[in-house]
PDB file of C-alpha atoms and ligand atoms in Angstrom:
ATOM      1  CA  UNK T   1     107.184 101.543 121.348  1.00  0.00           C
ATOM      2  CA  UNK T   2     106.665  97.912 120.345  1.00  0.00           C
ATOM      3  CA  UNK T   3     105.796  97.516 116.683  1.00  0.00           C
ATOM      4  CA  UNK T   4     102.167  96.606 115.979  1.00  0.00           C
ATOM      5  CA  UNK T   5     101.366  93.002 115.108  1.00  0.00           C
ATOM      6  CA  UNK T   6      97.860  93.125 113.682  1.00  0.00           C
ATOM      7  CA  UNK T   7      95.872  90.044 112.705  1.00  0.00           C
ATOM      8  CA  UNK T   8      93.076  90.217 110.158  1.00  0.00           C
ATOM      9  CA  UNK T   9      90.963  87.066 110.299  1.00  0.00           C
ATOM     10  CA  UNK T  10      88.756  88.306 107.413  1.00  0.00           C
ATOM     11  CA  UNK T  11      85.752  85.917 107.074  1.00  0.00           C
ATOM     12  CA  UNK T  12      87.654  82.999 108.622  1.00  0.00           C
ATOM     13  CA  UNK T  13      87.781  81.169 111.946  1.00  0.00           C
ATOM     14  CA  UNK T  14      84.744  80.934 114.217  1.00  0.00           C
ATOM     15  CA  UNK T  15      83.738  81.309 117.853  1.00  0.00           C
ATOM     16  CA  UNK T  16      85.352  78.012 118.828  1.00  0.00           C
ATOM     17  CA  UNK T  17      88.749  79.302 117.649  1.00  0.00           C
ATOM     18  CA  UNK T  18      88.713  82.276 120.006  1.00  0.00           C
ATOM     19  CA  UNK T  19      89.528  80.533 123.331  1.00  0.00           C
ATOM     20  CA  UNK T  20      92.088  78.301 121.622  1.00  0.00           C
ATOM     21  CA  UNK T  21      93.821  81.317 120.067  1.00  0.00           C
ATOM     22  CA  UNK T  22      93.727  83.382 123.257  1.00  0.00           C
ATOM     23  CA  UNK T  23      94.910  80.506 125.491  1.00  0.00           C
ATOM     24  CA  UNK T  24      97.918  80.049 123.225  1.00  0.00           C
ATOM     25  CA  UNK T  25      98.689  83.770 123.479  1.00  0.00           C
ATOM     26  CA  UNK T  26      98.323  83.615 127.273  1.00  0.00           C
ATOM     27  CA  UNK T  27     100.821  80.781 127.481  1.00  0.00           C
ATOM     28  CA  UNK T  28     103.295  81.994 124.886  1.00  0.00           C
ATOM     29  CA  UNK T  29     103.049  85.764 124.520  1.00  0.00           C
ATOM     30  CA  UNK T  30     101.858  87.135 127.841  1.00  0.00           C
ATOM     31  CA  UNK T  31     103.127  90.642 128.483  1.00  0.00           C
ATOM     32  CA  UNK T  32     103.658  91.358 124.772  1.00  0.00           C
ATOM     33  CA  UNK T  33     102.258  94.744 123.776  1.00  0.00           C
ATOM     34  CA  UNK T  34     100.513  96.040 120.658  1.00  0.00           C
ATOM     35  CA  UNK T  35      98.962  92.730 119.646  1.00  0.00           C
ATOM     36  CA  UNK T  36      95.674  93.534 117.889  1.00  0.00           C
ATOM     37  CA  UNK T  37      93.383  90.880 116.446  1.00  0.00           C
ATOM     38  CA  UNK T  38      90.729  92.056 113.979  1.00  0.00           C
ATOM     39  CA  UNK T  39      87.889  89.574 113.770  1.00  0.00           C
ATOM     40  CA  UNK T  40      84.472  89.383 112.079  1.00  0.00           C
ATOM     41  CA  UNK T  41      82.123  91.895 113.701  1.00  0.00           C
ATOM     42  CA  UNK T  42      79.890  89.309 115.401  1.00  0.00           C
ATOM     43  CA  UNK T  43      82.942  87.929 117.199  1.00  0.00           C
ATOM     44  CA  UNK T  44      84.416  91.220 118.413  1.00  0.00           C
ATOM     45  CA  UNK T  45      82.767  91.189 121.839  1.00  0.00           C
ATOM     46  CA  UNK T  46      83.623  87.549 122.532  1.00  0.00           C
ATOM     47  CA  UNK T  47      87.215  88.107 121.436  1.00  0.00           C
ATOM     48  CA  UNK T  48      87.520  91.290 123.504  1.00  0.00           C
ATOM     49  CA  UNK T  49      86.089  89.617 126.622  1.00  0.00           C
ATOM     50  CA  UNK T  50      88.215  86.495 126.226  1.00  0.00           C
ATOM     51  CA  UNK T  51      91.450  88.371 125.502  1.00  0.00           C
ATOM     52  CA  UNK T  52      91.175  91.113 128.140  1.00  0.00           C
ATOM     53  CA  UNK T  53      94.688  91.922 129.360  1.00  0.00           C
ATOM     54  CA  UNK T  54      96.258  89.715 126.682  1.00  0.00           C
ATOM     55  CA  UNK T  55      95.505  91.232 123.265  1.00  0.00           C
ATOM     56  CA  UNK T  56      93.343  93.997 121.831  1.00  0.00           C
ATOM     57  CA  UNK T  57      90.266  93.269 119.737  1.00  0.00           C
ATOM     58  CA  UNK T  58      89.648  95.027 116.450  1.00  0.00           C
ATOM     59  CA  UNK T  59      86.856  95.137 113.888  1.00  0.00           C
ATOM     60  CA  UNK T  60      87.485  94.713 110.169  1.00  0.00           C
ATOM     61  CA  UNK T  61      85.132  97.457 109.053  1.00  0.00           C
ATOM     62  CA  UNK T  62      82.446  99.844 110.257  1.00  0.00           C
ATOM     63  CA  UNK T  63      80.037 102.408 108.846  1.00  0.00           C
ATOM     64  CA  UNK T  64      80.375 106.144 109.446  1.00  0.00           C
ATOM     65  CA  UNK T  65      77.019 106.942 111.043  1.00  0.00           C
ATOM     66  CA  UNK T  66      76.079 106.329 114.641  1.00  0.00           C
ATOM     67  CA  UNK T  67      72.612 104.845 114.152  1.00  0.00           C
ATOM     68  CA  UNK T  68      69.644 104.636 111.819  1.00  0.00           C
ATOM     69  CA  UNK T  69      68.077 102.641 109.017  1.00  0.00           C
ATOM     70  CA  UNK T  70      71.245 101.107 107.549  1.00  0.00           C
ATOM     71  CA  UNK T  71      70.453  97.405 107.577  1.00  0.00           C
ATOM     72  CA  UNK T  72      73.506  95.256 108.047  1.00  0.00           C
ATOM     73  CA  UNK T  73      75.880  98.051 109.022  1.00  0.00           C
ATOM     74  CA  UNK T  74      77.616  98.591 112.360  1.00  0.00           C
ATOM     75  CA  UNK T  75      78.565 101.967 113.782  1.00  0.00           C
ATOM     76  CA  UNK T  76      81.952 102.946 115.234  1.00  0.00           C
ATOM     77  CA  UNK T  77      80.189 103.395 118.583  1.00  0.00           C
ATOM     78  CA  UNK T  78      78.939  99.783 118.418  1.00  0.00           C
ATOM     79  CA  UNK T  79      82.456  98.572 117.634  1.00  0.00           C
ATOM     80  CA  UNK T  80      83.780 100.505 120.602  1.00  0.00           C
ATOM     81  CA  UNK T  81      81.061  99.308 122.964  1.00  0.00           C
ATOM     82  CA  UNK T  82      81.783  95.702 121.955  1.00  0.00           C
ATOM     83  CA  UNK T  83      85.217  96.198 123.503  1.00  0.00           C
ATOM     84  CA  UNK T  84      87.310  96.805 120.393  1.00  0.00           C
ATOM     85  CA  UNK T  85      90.139  99.321 120.516  1.00  0.00           C
ATOM     86  CA  UNK T  86      90.700  99.393 116.789  1.00  0.00           C
ATOM     87  CA  UNK T  87      89.050  99.220 113.388  1.00  0.00           C
ATOM     88  CA  UNK T  88      90.449  98.560 109.923  1.00  0.00           C
ATOM     89  CA  UNK T  89      89.268 101.082 107.366  1.00  0.00           C
ATOM     90  CA  UNK T  90      89.727 100.733 103.624  1.00  0.00           C
ATOM     91  CA  UNK T  91      91.171  97.237 103.422  1.00  0.00           C
ATOM     92  CA  UNK T  92      91.750  96.503  99.725  1.00  0.00           C
ATOM     93  CA  UNK T  93      88.996  93.875  99.821  1.00  0.00           C
ATOM     94  CA  UNK T  94      86.557  96.573 100.947  1.00  0.00           C
ATOM     95  CA  UNK T  95      87.773  98.858  98.172  1.00  0.00           C
ATOM     96  CA  UNK T  96      87.850  96.239  95.433  1.00  0.00           C
ATOM     97  CA  UNK T  97      84.964  93.881  96.266  1.00  0.00           C
ATOM     98  CA  UNK T  98      82.585  96.355  97.896  1.00  0.00           C
ATOM     99  CA  UNK T  99      83.371  99.499  95.916  1.00  0.00           C
ATOM    100  CA  UNK T 100      84.472 101.630  98.875  1.00  0.00           C
ATOM    101  CA  UNK T 101      85.874 104.954  97.672  1.00  0.00           C
ATOM    102  CA  UNK T 102      88.337 107.361  99.262  1.00  0.00           C
ATOM    103  CA  UNK T 103      85.408 109.718  99.900  1.00  0.00           C
ATOM    104  CA  UNK T 104      83.437 107.090 101.832  1.00  0.00           C
ATOM    105  CA  UNK T 105      86.549 105.892 103.632  1.00  0.00           C
ATOM    106  CA  UNK T 106      87.346 109.430 104.727  1.00  0.00           C
ATOM    107  CA  UNK T 107      83.937 109.600 106.434  1.00  0.00           C
ATOM    108  CA  UNK T 108      84.655 106.271 108.140  1.00  0.00           C
ATOM    109  CA  UNK T 109      88.113 107.394 109.295  1.00  0.00           C
ATOM    110  CA  UNK T 110      86.726 110.612 110.813  1.00  0.00           C
ATOM    111  CA  UNK T 111      83.782 108.865 112.480  1.00  0.00           C
ATOM    112  CA  UNK T 112      85.868 106.040 113.920  1.00  0.00           C
ATOM    113  CA  UNK T 113      88.457 108.482 115.323  1.00  0.00           C
ATOM    114  CA  UNK T 114      85.627 110.542 116.806  1.00  0.00           C
ATOM    115  CA  UNK T 115      84.289 107.424 118.512  1.00  0.00           C
ATOM    116  CA  UNK T 116      87.662 106.952 120.202  1.00  0.00           C
ATOM    117  CA  UNK T 117      88.878 104.022 118.129  1.00  0.00           C
ATOM    118  CA  UNK T 118      92.364 103.512 116.753  1.00  0.00           C
ATOM    119  CA  UNK T 119      92.042 103.505 112.981  1.00  0.00           C
ATOM    120  CA  UNK T 120      94.217 101.405 110.707  1.00  0.00           C
ATOM    121  CA  UNK T 121      93.722 103.071 107.326  1.00  0.00           C
ATOM    122  CA  UNK T 122      94.789 100.732 104.517  1.00  0.00           C
ATOM    123  CA  UNK T 123      96.287 101.835 101.218  1.00  0.00           C
ATOM    124  CA  UNK T 124      97.895  99.977  98.344  1.00  0.00           C
ATOM    125  CA  UNK T 125      98.321  99.668  94.609  1.00  0.00           C
ATOM    126  CA  UNK T 126      97.374  96.944  92.123  1.00  0.00           C
ATOM    127  CA  UNK T 127      99.957  95.295  89.896  1.00  0.00           C
ATOM    128  CA  UNK T 128      98.911  97.535  86.981  1.00  0.00           C
ATOM    129  CA  UNK T 129      99.251 100.610  89.174  1.00  0.00           C
ATOM    130  CA  UNK T 130     102.664  99.578  90.519  1.00  0.00           C
ATOM    131  CA  UNK T 131     104.723 101.750  88.138  1.00  0.00           C
ATOM    132  CA  UNK T 132     102.671 104.776  89.348  1.00  0.00           C
ATOM    133  CA  UNK T 133     102.436 103.774  92.984  1.00  0.00           C
ATOM    134  CA  UNK T 134     103.291 107.279  94.201  1.00  0.00           C
ATOM    135  CA  UNK T 135     100.287 108.838  92.501  1.00  0.00           C
ATOM    136  CA  UNK T 136      97.906 106.114  93.728  1.00  0.00           C
ATOM    137  CA  UNK T 137      99.103 106.149  97.321  1.00  0.00           C
ATOM    138  CA  UNK T 138      99.236 109.945  97.507  1.00  0.00           C
ATOM    139  CA  UNK T 139      95.586 110.154  96.391  1.00  0.00           C
ATOM    140  CA  UNK T 140      94.486 107.490  98.876  1.00  0.00           C
ATOM    141  CA  UNK T 141      96.287 109.324 101.673  1.00  0.00           C
ATOM    142  CA  UNK T 142      95.284 112.880 100.811  1.00  0.00           C
ATOM    143  CA  UNK T 143      91.622 112.032 100.166  1.00  0.00           C
ATOM    144  CA  UNK T 144      91.210 109.352 102.829  1.00  0.00           C
ATOM    145  CA  UNK T 145      92.788 111.374 105.631  1.00  0.00           C
ATOM    146  CA  UNK T 146      91.338 114.793 104.748  1.00  0.00           C
ATOM    147  CA  UNK T 147      90.208 116.813 107.768  1.00  0.00           C
ATOM    148  CA  UNK T 148      91.746 114.494 110.349  1.00  0.00           C
ATOM    149  CA  UNK T 149      92.479 116.760 113.312  1.00  0.00           C
ATOM    150  CA  UNK T 150      94.495 114.466 115.532  1.00  0.00           C
ATOM    151  CA  UNK T 151      96.720 111.709 114.180  1.00  0.00           C
ATOM    152  CA  UNK T 152      97.347 110.256 117.627  1.00  0.00           C
ATOM    153  CA  UNK T 153      95.097 107.244 117.006  1.00  0.00           C
ATOM    154  CA  UNK T 154      95.858 106.885 113.327  1.00  0.00           C
ATOM    155  CA  UNK T 155      97.907 104.053 111.869  1.00  0.00           C
ATOM    156  CA  UNK T 156      98.415 103.510 108.147  1.00  0.00           C
ATOM    157  CA  UNK T 157      98.841 100.058 106.598  1.00  0.00           C
ATOM    158  CA  UNK T 158     100.591  99.840 103.234  1.00  0.00           C
ATOM    159  CA  UNK T 159      99.477  96.670 101.498  1.00  0.00           C
ATOM    160  CA  UNK T 160     100.390  96.155  97.847  1.00  0.00           C
ATOM    161  CA  UNK T 161      97.242  94.479  96.519  1.00  0.00           C
ATOM    162  CA  UNK T 162      99.292  92.136  94.358  1.00  0.00           C
ATOM    163  CA  UNK T 163     100.940  90.761  97.511  1.00  0.00           C
ATOM    164  CA  UNK T 164      97.775  90.022  99.525  1.00  0.00           C
ATOM    165  CA  UNK T 165      97.033  86.327  99.834  1.00  0.00           C
ATOM    166  CA  UNK T 166      99.252  85.581  96.835  1.00  0.00           C
ATOM    167  CA  UNK T 167     102.457  84.503  98.536  1.00  0.00           C
ATOM    168  CA  UNK T 168     104.247  87.367  96.738  1.00  0.00           C
ATOM    169  CA  UNK T 169     106.050  89.756  99.063  1.00  0.00           C
ATOM    170  CA  UNK T 170     107.512  93.084  98.010  1.00  0.00           C
ATOM    171  CA  UNK T 171     111.295  93.137  98.236  1.00  0.00           C
ATOM    172  CA  UNK T 172     112.763  94.553 101.403  1.00  0.00           C
ATOM    173  CA  UNK T 173     114.152  97.485  99.366  1.00  0.00           C
ATOM    174  CA  UNK T 174     110.685  98.185  97.886  1.00  0.00           C
ATOM    175  CA  UNK T 175     109.086  98.098 101.327  1.00  0.00           C
ATOM    176  CA  UNK T 176     111.651 100.540 102.712  1.00  0.00           C
ATOM    177  CA  UNK T 177     111.345 102.891  99.736  1.00  0.00           C
ATOM    178  CA  UNK T 178     107.538 102.909  99.731  1.00  0.00           C
ATOM    179  CA  UNK T 179     107.201 103.250 103.498  1.00  0.00           C
ATOM    180  CA  UNK T 180     109.581 106.193 103.387  1.00  0.00           C
ATOM    181  CA  UNK T 181     107.452 107.729 100.623  1.00  0.00           C
ATOM    182  CA  UNK T 182     104.255 107.175 102.667  1.00  0.00           C
ATOM    183  CA  UNK T 183     105.842 108.743 105.760  1.00  0.00           C
ATOM    184  CA  UNK T 184     107.008 111.768 103.763  1.00  0.00           C
ATOM    185  CA  UNK T 185     103.607 112.183 102.112  1.00  0.00           C
ATOM    186  CA  UNK T 186     101.815 112.155 105.473  1.00  0.00           C
ATOM    187  CA  UNK T 187     104.364 114.534 106.933  1.00  0.00           C
ATOM    188  CA  UNK T 188     104.216 117.021 104.044  1.00  0.00           C
ATOM    189  CA  UNK T 189     100.413 116.999 103.732  1.00  0.00           C
ATOM    190  CA  UNK T 190      99.386 116.729 107.364  1.00  0.00           C
ATOM    191  CA  UNK T 191     102.494 117.467 109.433  1.00  0.00           C
ATOM    192  CA  UNK T 192     102.025 114.123 111.169  1.00  0.00           C
ATOM    193  CA  UNK T 193     104.186 111.115 111.898  1.00  0.00           C
ATOM    194  CA  UNK T 194     102.260 107.843 112.229  1.00  0.00           C
ATOM    195  CA  UNK T 195     103.247 104.170 112.289  1.00  0.00           C
ATOM    196  CA  UNK T 196     103.163 102.541 108.853  1.00  0.00           C
ATOM    197  CA  UNK T 197     102.399  98.815 108.878  1.00  0.00           C
ATOM    198  CA  UNK T 198     103.335  96.494 106.045  1.00  0.00           C
ATOM    199  CA  UNK T 199     100.869  93.864 104.858  1.00  0.00           C
ATOM    200  CA  UNK T 200     100.974  91.270 102.103  1.00  0.00           C
ATOM    201  CA  UNK T 201     101.862  87.615 102.628  1.00  0.00           C
ATOM    202  CA  UNK T 202     103.700  88.302 105.882  1.00  0.00           C
ATOM    203  CA  UNK T 203     104.598  85.031 107.609  1.00  0.00           C
ATOM    204  CA  UNK T 204     106.992  83.798 110.300  1.00  0.00           C
ATOM    205  CA  UNK T 205     109.731  83.218 107.730  1.00  0.00           C
ATOM    206  CA  UNK T 206     109.819  86.824 106.463  1.00  0.00           C
ATOM    207  CA  UNK T 207     108.438  88.929 109.320  1.00  0.00           C
ATOM    208  CA  UNK T 208     111.753  89.394 111.160  1.00  0.00           C
ATOM    209  CA  UNK T 209     113.435  91.043 108.182  1.00  0.00           C
ATOM    210  CA  UNK T 210     110.414  93.255 107.427  1.00  0.00           C
ATOM    211  CA  UNK T 211     110.042  94.308 111.057  1.00  0.00           C
ATOM    212  CA  UNK T 212     113.731  95.159 111.300  1.00  0.00           C
ATOM    213  CA  UNK T 213     113.223  98.154 108.975  1.00  0.00           C
ATOM    214  CA  UNK T 214     112.990 101.499 110.794  1.00  0.00           C
ATOM    215  CA  UNK T 215     110.361 102.646 108.287  1.00  0.00           C
ATOM    216  CA  UNK T 216     108.067  99.744 109.260  1.00  0.00           C
ATOM    217  CA  UNK T 217     105.930 100.322 112.350  1.00  0.00           C
ATOM    218  CA  UNK T 218     104.424  96.842 112.357  1.00  0.00           C
ATOM    219  CA  UNK T 219     102.681  94.294 110.177  1.00  0.00           C
ATOM    220  CA  UNK T 220      99.124  93.502 109.130  1.00  0.00           C
ATOM    221  CA  UNK T 221      98.686  89.778 108.614  1.00  0.00           C
ATOM    222  CA  UNK T 222      95.892  87.849 106.916  1.00  0.00           C
ATOM    223  CA  UNK T 223      96.471  84.129 106.272  1.00  0.00           C
ATOM    224  CA  UNK T 224      99.297  83.659 108.770  1.00  0.00           C
ATOM    225  CA  UNK T 225      97.242  85.188 111.586  1.00  0.00           C
ATOM    226  CA  UNK T 226      94.606  82.466 111.652  1.00  0.00           C
ATOM    227  CA  UNK T 227      96.698  80.101 113.761  1.00  0.00           C
ATOM    228  CA  UNK T 228      98.011  81.408 117.072  1.00  0.00           C
ATOM    229  CA  UNK T 229     101.291  79.510 116.627  1.00  0.00           C
ATOM    230  CA  UNK T 230     102.191  81.480 113.479  1.00  0.00           C
ATOM    231  CA  UNK T 231     100.879  84.740 114.914  1.00  0.00           C
ATOM    232  CA  UNK T 232     103.049  84.354 118.023  1.00  0.00           C
ATOM    233  CA  UNK T 233     106.111  83.497 115.914  1.00  0.00           C
ATOM    234  CA  UNK T 234     105.573  86.810 114.111  1.00  0.00           C
ATOM    235  CA  UNK T 235     105.154  88.645 117.441  1.00  0.00           C
ATOM    236  CA  UNK T 236     108.446  87.171 118.677  1.00  0.00           C
ATOM    237  CA  UNK T 237     110.204  88.085 115.428  1.00  0.00           C
ATOM    238  CA  UNK T 238     109.944  91.804 116.225  1.00  0.00           C
ATOM    239  CA  UNK T 239     112.899  91.173 118.526  1.00  0.00           C
TER     240      UNK T 239
HETATM  241  C1  PEP I 301      95.549  91.252 104.593  1.00  0.00           C
HETATM  242  O1  PEP I 301      94.481  90.787 104.352  1.00  0.00           O
HETATM  243  O2  PEP I 301      95.591  92.350 105.134  1.00  0.00           O
HETATM  244  C2  PEP I 301      96.751  90.500 104.243  1.00  0.00           C
HETATM  245  C3  PEP I 301      97.897  91.127 104.290  1.00  0.00           C
HETATM  246  O3  PEP I 301      96.597  89.187 103.892  1.00  0.00           O
HETATM  247  P1  PEP I 301      97.763  88.091 103.690  1.00  0.00           P
HETATM  248  O4  PEP I 301      98.694  88.225 104.865  1.00  0.00           O
HETATM  249  O5  PEP I 301      97.057  86.776 103.661  1.00  0.00           O
HETATM  250  O6  PEP I 301      98.456  88.418 102.409  1.00  0.00           O
END
């Protein structure tokens, strides 16, 4: 299976960037599989419609309930009906800036899987937590993935928080060691084997080496995913 190349636009780019981005993909990456572009929720439908047959659309977040008086929230069913295949759950910015806990994220994971979405569940440690990364990641995995019945649509993204948007990348040895730990933790707690993406200052100049690791099932890219040229270079670097 082709490794996943997942873009996370965060609160960047706008509607006018969508056709430019997709046209570039059409011309330079047609036929490539497992390209997922997570965009701000208002843009999901436009991205999905524009990129049909070229790339998959994803949302960057969703709530865990289907409907009701939750002003400003969007349900997994809404994400799905907008044409997205995928949703990010538990990105470190959601955890750190918006106080999302493992307990809340677990509800989101279960609801999004139930709605038929692929879930990219994000985990990672801060610089202070780095010496104890095993404890931090184990807790995020065990609590965040509790009660998941089928792991078929589950992807995990390991993103060291100290490497996101900072230009700092974990060493290739660290990435291999931690991905192996994450795989073993998921296998021993849930008996499942899921792709583990790496995220944190991935760019065209380092993606080839990261993607060459067997323990890496793909990459999650913030800054370098905003321009289609860089995104496509990363797609091509998976070899
Ligand atoms: C991210 O936001 O998931 C991310 C990895 O960002 P960046 O690539 O900019 O470090």
